[in-house]
PDB file of C-alpha atoms in Angstrom:
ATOM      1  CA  UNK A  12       0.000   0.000   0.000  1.00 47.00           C
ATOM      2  CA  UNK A  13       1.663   3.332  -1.118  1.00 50.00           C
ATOM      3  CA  UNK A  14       1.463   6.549   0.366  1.00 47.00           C
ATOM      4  CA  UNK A  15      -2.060   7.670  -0.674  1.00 41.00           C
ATOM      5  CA  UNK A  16      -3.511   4.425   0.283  1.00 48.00           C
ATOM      6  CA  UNK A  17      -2.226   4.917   3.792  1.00 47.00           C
ATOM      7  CA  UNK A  18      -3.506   8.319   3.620  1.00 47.00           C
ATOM      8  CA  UNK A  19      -6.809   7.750   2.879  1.00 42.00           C
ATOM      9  CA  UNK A  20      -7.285   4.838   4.879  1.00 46.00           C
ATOM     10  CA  UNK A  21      -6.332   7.192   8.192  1.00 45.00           C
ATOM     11  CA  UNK A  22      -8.600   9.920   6.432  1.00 50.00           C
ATOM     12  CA  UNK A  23     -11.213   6.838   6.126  1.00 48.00           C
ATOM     13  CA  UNK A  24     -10.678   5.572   9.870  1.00 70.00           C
ATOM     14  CA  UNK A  25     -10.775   8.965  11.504  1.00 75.00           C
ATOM     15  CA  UNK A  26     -14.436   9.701   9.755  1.00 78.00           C
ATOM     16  CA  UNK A  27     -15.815   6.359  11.099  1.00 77.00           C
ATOM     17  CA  UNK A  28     -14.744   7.083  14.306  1.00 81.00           C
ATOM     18  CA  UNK A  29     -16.624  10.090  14.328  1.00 84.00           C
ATOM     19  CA  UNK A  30     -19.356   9.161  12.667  1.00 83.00           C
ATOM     20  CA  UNK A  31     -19.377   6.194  15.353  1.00 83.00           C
ATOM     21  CA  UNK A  32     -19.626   8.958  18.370  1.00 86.00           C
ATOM     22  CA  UNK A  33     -21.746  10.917  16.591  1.00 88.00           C
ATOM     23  CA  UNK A  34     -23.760   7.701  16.473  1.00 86.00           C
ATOM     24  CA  UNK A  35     -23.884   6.918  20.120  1.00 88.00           C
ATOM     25  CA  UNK A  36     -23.404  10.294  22.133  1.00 91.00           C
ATOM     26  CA  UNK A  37     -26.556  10.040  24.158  1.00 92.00           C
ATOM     27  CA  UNK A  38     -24.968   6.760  25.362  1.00 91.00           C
ATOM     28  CA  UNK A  39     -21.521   8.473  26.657  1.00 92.00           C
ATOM     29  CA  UNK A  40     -23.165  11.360  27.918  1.00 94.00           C
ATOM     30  CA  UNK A  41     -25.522   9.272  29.566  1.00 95.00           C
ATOM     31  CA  UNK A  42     -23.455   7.440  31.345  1.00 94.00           C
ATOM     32  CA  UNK A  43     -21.032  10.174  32.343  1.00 94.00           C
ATOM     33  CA  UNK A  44     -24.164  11.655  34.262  1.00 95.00           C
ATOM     34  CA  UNK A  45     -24.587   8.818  35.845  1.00 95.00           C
ATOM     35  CA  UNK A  46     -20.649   8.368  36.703  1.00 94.00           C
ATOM     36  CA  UNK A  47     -20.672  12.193  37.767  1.00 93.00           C
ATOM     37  CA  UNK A  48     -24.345  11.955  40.191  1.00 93.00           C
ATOM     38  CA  UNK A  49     -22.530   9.131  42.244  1.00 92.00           C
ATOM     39  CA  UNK A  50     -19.426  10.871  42.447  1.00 89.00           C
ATOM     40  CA  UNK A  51     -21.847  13.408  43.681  1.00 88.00           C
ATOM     41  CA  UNK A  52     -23.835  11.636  45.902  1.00 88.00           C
ATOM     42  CA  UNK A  53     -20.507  10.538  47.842  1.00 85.00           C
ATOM     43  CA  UNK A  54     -19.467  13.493  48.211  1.00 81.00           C
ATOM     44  CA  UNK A  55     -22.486  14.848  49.773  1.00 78.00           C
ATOM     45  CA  UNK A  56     -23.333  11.483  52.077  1.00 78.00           C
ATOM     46  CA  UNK A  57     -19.297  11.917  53.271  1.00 75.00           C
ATOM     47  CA  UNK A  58     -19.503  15.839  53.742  1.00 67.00           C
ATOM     48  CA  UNK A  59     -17.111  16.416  51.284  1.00 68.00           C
ATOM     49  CA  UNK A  60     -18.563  20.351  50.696  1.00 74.00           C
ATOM     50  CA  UNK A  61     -15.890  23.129  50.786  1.00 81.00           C
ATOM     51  CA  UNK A  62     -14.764  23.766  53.987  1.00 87.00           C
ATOM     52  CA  UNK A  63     -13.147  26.581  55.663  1.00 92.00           C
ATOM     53  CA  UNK A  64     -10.036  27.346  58.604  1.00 94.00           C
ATOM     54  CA  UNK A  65      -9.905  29.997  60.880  1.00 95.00           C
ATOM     55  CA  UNK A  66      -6.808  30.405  63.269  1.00 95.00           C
ATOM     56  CA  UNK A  67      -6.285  32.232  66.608  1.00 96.00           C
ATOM     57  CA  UNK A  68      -3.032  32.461  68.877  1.00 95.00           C
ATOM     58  CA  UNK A  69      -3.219  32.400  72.519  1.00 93.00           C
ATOM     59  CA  UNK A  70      -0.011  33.547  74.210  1.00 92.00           C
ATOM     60  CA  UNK A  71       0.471  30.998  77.768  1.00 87.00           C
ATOM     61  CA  UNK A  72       2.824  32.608  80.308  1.00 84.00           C
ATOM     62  CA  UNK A  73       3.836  29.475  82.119  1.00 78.00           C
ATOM     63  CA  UNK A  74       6.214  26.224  82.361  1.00 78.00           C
ATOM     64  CA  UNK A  75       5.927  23.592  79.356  1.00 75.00           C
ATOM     65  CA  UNK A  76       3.637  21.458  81.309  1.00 77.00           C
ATOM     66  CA  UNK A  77       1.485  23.763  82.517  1.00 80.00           C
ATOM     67  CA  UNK A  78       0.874  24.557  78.633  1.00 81.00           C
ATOM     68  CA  UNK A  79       0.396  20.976  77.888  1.00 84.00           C
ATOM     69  CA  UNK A  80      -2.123  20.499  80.566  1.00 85.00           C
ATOM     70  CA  UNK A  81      -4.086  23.984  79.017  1.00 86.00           C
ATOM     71  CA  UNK A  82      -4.177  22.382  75.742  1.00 87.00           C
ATOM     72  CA  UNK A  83      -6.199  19.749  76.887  1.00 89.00           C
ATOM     73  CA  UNK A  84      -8.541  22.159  78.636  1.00 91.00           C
ATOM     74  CA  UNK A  85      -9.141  24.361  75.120  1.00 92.00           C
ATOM     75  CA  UNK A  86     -11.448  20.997  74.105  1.00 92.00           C
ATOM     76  CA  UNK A  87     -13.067  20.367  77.327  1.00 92.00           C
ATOM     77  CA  UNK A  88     -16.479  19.385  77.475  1.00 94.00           C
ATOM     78  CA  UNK A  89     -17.108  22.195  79.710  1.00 93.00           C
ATOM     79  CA  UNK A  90     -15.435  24.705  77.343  1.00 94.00           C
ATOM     80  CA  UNK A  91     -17.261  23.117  74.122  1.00 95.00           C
ATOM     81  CA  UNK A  92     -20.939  23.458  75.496  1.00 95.00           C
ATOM     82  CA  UNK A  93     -19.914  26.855  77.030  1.00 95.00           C
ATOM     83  CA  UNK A  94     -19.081  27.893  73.062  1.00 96.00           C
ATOM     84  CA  UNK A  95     -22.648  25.878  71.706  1.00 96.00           C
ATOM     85  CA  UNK A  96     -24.597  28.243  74.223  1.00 95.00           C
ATOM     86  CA  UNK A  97     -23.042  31.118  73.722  1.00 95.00           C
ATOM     87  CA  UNK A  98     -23.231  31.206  69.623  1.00 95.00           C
ATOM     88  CA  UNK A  99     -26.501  29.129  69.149  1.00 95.00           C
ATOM     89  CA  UNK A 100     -24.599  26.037  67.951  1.00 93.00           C
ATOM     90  CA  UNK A 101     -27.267  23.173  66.731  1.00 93.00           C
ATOM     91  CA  UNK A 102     -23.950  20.588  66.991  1.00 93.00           C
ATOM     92  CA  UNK A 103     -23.161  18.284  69.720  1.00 94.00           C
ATOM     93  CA  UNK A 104     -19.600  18.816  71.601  1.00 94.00           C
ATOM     94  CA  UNK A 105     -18.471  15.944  70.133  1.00 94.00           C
ATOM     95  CA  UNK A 106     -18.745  17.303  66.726  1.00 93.00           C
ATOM     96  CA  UNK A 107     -17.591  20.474  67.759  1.00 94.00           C
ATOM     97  CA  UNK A 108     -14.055  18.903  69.291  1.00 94.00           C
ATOM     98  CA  UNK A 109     -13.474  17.273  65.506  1.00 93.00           C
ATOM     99  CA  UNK A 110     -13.803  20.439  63.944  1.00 93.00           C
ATOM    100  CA  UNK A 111     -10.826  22.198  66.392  1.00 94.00           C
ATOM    101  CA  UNK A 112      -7.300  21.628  66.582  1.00 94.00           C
ATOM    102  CA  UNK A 113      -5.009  22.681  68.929  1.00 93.00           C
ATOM    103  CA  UNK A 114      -1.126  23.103  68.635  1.00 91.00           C
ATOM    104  CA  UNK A 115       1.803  24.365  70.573  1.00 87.00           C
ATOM    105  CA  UNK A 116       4.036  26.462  68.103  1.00 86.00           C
ATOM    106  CA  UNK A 117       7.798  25.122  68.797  1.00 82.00           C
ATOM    107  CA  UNK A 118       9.368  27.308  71.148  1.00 81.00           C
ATOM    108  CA  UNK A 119       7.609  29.735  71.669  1.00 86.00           C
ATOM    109  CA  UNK A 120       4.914  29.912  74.563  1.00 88.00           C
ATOM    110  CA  UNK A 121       1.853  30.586  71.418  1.00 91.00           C
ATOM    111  CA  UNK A 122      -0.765  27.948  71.757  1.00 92.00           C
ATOM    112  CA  UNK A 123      -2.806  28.157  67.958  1.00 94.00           C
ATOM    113  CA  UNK A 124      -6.685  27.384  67.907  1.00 95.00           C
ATOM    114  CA  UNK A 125      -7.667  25.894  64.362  1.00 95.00           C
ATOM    115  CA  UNK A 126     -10.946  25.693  64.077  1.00 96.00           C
ATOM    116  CA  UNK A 127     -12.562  23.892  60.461  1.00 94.00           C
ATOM    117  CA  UNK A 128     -16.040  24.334  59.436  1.00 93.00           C
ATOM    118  CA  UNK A 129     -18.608  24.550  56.198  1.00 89.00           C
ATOM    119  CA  UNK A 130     -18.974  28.602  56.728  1.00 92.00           C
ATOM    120  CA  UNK A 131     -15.803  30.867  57.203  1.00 94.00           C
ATOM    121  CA  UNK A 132     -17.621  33.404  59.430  1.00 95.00           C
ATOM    122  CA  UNK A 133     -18.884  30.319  61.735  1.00 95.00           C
ATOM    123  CA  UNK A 134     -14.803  29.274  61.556  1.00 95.00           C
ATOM    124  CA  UNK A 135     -13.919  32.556  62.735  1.00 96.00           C
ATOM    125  CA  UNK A 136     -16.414  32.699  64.897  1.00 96.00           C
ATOM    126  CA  UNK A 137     -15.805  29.440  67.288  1.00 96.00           C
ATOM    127  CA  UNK A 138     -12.277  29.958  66.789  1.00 96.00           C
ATOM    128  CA  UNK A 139     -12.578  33.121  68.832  1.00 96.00           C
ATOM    129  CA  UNK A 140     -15.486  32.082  71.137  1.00 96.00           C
ATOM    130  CA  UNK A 141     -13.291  29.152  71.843  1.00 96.00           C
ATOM    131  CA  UNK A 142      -9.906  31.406  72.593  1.00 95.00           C
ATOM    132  CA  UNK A 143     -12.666  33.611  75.022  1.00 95.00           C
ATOM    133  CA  UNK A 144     -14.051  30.892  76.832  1.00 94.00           C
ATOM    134  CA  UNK A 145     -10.954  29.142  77.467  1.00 93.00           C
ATOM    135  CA  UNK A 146      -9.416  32.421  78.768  1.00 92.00           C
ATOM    136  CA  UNK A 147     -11.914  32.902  81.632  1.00 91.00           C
ATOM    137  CA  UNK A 148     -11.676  28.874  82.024  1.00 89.00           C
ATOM    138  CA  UNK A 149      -7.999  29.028  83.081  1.00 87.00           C
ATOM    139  CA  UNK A 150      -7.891  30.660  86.758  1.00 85.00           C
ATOM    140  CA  UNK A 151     -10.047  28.283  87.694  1.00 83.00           C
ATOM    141  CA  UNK A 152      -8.463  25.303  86.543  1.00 78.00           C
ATOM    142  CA  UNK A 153      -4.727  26.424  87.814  1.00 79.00           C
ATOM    143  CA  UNK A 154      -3.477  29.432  89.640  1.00 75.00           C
ATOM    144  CA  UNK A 155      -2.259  31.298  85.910  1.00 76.00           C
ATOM    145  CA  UNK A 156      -3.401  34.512  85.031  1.00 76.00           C
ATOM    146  CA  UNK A 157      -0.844  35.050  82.153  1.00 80.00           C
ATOM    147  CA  UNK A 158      -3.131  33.604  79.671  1.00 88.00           C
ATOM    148  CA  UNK A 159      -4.107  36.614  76.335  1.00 90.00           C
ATOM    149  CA  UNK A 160      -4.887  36.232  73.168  1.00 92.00           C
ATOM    150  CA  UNK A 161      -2.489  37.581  70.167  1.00 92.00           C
ATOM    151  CA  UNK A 162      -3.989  37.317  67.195  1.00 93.00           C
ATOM    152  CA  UNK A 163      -8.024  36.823  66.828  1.00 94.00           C
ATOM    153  CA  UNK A 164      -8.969  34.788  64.181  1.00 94.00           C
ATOM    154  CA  UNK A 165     -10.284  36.618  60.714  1.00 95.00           C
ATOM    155  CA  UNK A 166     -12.373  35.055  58.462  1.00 93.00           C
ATOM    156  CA  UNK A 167     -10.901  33.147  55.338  1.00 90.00           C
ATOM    157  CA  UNK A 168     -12.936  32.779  52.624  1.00 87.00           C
ATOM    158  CA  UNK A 169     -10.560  30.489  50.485  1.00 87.00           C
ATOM    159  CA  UNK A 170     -11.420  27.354  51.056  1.00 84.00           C
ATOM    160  CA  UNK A 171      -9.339  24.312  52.154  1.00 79.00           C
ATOM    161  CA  UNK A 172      -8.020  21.916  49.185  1.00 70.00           C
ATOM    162  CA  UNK A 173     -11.531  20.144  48.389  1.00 67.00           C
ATOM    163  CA  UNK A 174     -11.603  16.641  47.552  1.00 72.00           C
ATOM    164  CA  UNK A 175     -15.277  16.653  46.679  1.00 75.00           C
ATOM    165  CA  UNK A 176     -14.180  18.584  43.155  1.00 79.00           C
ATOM    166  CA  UNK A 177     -11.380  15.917  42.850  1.00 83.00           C
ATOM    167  CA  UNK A 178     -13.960  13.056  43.297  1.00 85.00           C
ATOM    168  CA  UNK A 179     -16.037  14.830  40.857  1.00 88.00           C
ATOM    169  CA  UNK A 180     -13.865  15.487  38.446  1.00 91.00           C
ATOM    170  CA  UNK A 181     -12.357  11.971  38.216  1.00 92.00           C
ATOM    171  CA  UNK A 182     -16.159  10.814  38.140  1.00 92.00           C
ATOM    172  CA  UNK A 183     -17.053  13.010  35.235  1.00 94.00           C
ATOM    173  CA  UNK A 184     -13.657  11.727  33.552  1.00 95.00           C
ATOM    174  CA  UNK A 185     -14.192   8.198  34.306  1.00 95.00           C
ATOM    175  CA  UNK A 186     -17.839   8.273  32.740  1.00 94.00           C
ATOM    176  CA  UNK A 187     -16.630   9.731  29.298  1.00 93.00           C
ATOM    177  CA  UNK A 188     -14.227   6.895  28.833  1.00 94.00           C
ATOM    178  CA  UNK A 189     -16.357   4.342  30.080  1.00 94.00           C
ATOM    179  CA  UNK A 190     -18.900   5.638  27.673  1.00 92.00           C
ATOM    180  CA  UNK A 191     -16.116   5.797  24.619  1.00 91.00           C
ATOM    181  CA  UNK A 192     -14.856   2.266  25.662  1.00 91.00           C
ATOM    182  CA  UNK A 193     -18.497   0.869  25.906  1.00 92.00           C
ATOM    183  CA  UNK A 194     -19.796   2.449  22.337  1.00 89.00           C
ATOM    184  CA  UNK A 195     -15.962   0.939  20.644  1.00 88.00           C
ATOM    185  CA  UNK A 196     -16.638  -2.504  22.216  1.00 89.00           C
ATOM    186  CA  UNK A 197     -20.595  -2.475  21.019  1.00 87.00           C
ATOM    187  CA  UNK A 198     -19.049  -1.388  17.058  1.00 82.00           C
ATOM    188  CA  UNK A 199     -16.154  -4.468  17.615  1.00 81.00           C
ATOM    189  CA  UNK A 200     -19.173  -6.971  18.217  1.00 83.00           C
ATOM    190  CA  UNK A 201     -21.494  -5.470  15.421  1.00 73.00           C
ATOM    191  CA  UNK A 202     -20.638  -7.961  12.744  1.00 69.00           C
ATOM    192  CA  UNK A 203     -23.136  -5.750  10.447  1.00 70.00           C
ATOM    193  CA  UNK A 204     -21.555  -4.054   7.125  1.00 63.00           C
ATOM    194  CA  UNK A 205     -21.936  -0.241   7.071  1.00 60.00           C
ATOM    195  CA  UNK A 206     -20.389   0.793   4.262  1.00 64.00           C
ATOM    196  CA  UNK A 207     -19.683   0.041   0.875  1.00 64.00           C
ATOM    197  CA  UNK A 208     -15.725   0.039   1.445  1.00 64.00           C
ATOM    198  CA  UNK A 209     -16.300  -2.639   4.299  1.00 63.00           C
ATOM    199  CA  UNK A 210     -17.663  -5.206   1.449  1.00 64.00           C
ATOM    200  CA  UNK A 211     -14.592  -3.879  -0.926  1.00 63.00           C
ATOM    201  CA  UNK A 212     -12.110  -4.803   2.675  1.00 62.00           C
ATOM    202  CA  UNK A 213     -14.618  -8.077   2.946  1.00 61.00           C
ATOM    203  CA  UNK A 214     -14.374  -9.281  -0.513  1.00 65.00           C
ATOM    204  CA  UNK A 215     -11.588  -8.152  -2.047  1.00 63.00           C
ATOM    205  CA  UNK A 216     -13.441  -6.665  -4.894  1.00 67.00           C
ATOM    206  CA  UNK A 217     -15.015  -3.163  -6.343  1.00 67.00           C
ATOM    207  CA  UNK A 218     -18.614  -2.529  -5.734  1.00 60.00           C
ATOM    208  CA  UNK A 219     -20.088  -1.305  -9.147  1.00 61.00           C
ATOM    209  CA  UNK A 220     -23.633   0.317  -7.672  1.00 60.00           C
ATOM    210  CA  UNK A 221     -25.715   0.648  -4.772  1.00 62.00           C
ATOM    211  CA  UNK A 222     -29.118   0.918  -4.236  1.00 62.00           C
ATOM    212  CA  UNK A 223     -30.215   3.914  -2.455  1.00 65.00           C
ATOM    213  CA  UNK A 224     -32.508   4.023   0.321  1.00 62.00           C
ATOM    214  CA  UNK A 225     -35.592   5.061  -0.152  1.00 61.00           C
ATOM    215  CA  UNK A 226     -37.361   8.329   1.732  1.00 61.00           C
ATOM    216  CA  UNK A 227     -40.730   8.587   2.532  1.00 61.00           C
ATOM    217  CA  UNK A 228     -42.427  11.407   0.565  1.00 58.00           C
ATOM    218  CA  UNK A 229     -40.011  11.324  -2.298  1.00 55.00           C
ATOM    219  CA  UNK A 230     -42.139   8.808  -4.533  1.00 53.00           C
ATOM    220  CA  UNK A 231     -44.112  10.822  -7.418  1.00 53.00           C
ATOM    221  CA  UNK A 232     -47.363   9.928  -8.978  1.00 52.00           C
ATOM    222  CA  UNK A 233     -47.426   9.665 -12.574  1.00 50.00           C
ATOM    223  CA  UNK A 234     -51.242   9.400 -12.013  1.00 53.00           C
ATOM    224  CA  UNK A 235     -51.680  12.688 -11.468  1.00 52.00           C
ATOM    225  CA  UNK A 236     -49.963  14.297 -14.337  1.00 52.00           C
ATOM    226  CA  UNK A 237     -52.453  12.389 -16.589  1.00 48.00           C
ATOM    227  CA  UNK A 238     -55.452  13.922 -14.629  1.00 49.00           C
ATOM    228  CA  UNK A 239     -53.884  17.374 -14.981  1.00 49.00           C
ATOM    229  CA  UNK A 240     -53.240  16.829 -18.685  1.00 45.00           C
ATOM    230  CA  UNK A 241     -56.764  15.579 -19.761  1.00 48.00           C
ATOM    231  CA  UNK A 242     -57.865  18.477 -17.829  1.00 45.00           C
ATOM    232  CA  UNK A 243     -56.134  20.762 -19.792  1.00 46.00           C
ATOM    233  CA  UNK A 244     -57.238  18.884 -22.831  1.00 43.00           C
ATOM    234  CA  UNK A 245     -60.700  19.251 -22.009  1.00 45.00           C
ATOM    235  CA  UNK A 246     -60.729  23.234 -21.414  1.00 42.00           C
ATOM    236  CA  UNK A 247     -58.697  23.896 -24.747  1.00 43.00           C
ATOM    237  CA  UNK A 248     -61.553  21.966 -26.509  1.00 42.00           C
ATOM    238  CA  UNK A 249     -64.435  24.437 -24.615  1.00 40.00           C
ATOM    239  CA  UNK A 250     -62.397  27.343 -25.657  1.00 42.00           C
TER     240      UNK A 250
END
């Protein structure tokens, strides 16, 4: 096979290929919405939504220990339901100890509240709440007053790297292949001919004519032409 051949058979094989999309699109988009509304749903039954962090720093003016032991304290029970009441909360303390994190900063006597939540204004909001509370918790707990805070919390409104929109996305991708691969494996199994070069390929011959198919309203009447003639014939006589 020469040049040209090879040309036109690639010329030939990308046009069937299209044509065999073309054919079958509502079957790869339909099953890429399907691929895409689980990812969805998964996303939404694991709470995968965007979700926001807001930070405060809490300066502790006392031994190492006495910070570790305050640490613990910032995710008390009694320092969690204290927060629920006093911003209307409709979460359990449980919940509410997931969504905050507390760390020491190395060497340095800063204690950061991290707080994680759906809205960045609620973030900001417990984050700060939190820093309060545990603030007027302290002198009770030990004999420190050198508890402040140094930086309150602002809101963020960037969200945290989302996994939901990575879920998604490979969803949405892995439905348009499965759809390609699905439509190329039906066309592999379709031992039907299609086209008149598939019975030149199949028999090693030239086809010399084809019938065409035939369309619905393209048949004419030869009935009627009589009608309209004898009708003519018939008035040029009364004239």
């Amino acid at each position: 096979m020469n040049q040209f051949d090879n040309s036109v058979a690639k010329e030939f094989d990308l046009r069937s290929l299209s044509k065999l999309i073309k054919k079958r699109l509502w079957l790869v988009i339909l099953i890429t919405v399907v691929f895409t509304g689980v990812g969805w749903t998964y996303t939404e039954l694991n709470n995968m939504s965007p979700k926001y962090e807001a930070s405060t720093n809490v300066i502790i003016d006392a031994e190492a220990e006495y910070r570790n032991t305050l640490q613990v304290v910032i995710k008390d029970i009694t320092v969690l339901e204290t927060v629920i009441r006093e911003l209307g909360l409709d979460k359990s303390t449980e919940t509410l100890a997931k969504q905050v994190r507390v760390e020491s900063l190395e060497d340095t006597q800063v204690v950061k509240i991290s707080v994680v939540d759906t809205n960045p204004e609620s973030a900001a909001d417990i984050a700060n709440t939190t820093a309060k509370v545990f603030i007027k918790k302290v002198p009770s707990v030990l004999d420190i007053n050198g508890v402040s805070v140094l930086s309150e919390a602002k809101v963020n409104s960037k969200p945290m790297q989302n996994n939901g929109i990575k879920i998604l996305l490979a969803a949405f991708l892995l439905g348009a292949v499965t759809g390609l691969g699905l439509i190329f494996i039906m066309d592999y199994f379709d031992s039907t001919i299609k086209s008149e070069r598939e019975i030149e390929q199949l028999l090693g011959t030239q086809v010399l004519g084809s019938v065409s198919k035939k369309q619905k309203g393209k048949i004419i009447s030869w009935k009627k032409p009589k009608r309209e003639l004898n009708f003519r014939s018939e008035t040029i006589g009364i004239r």
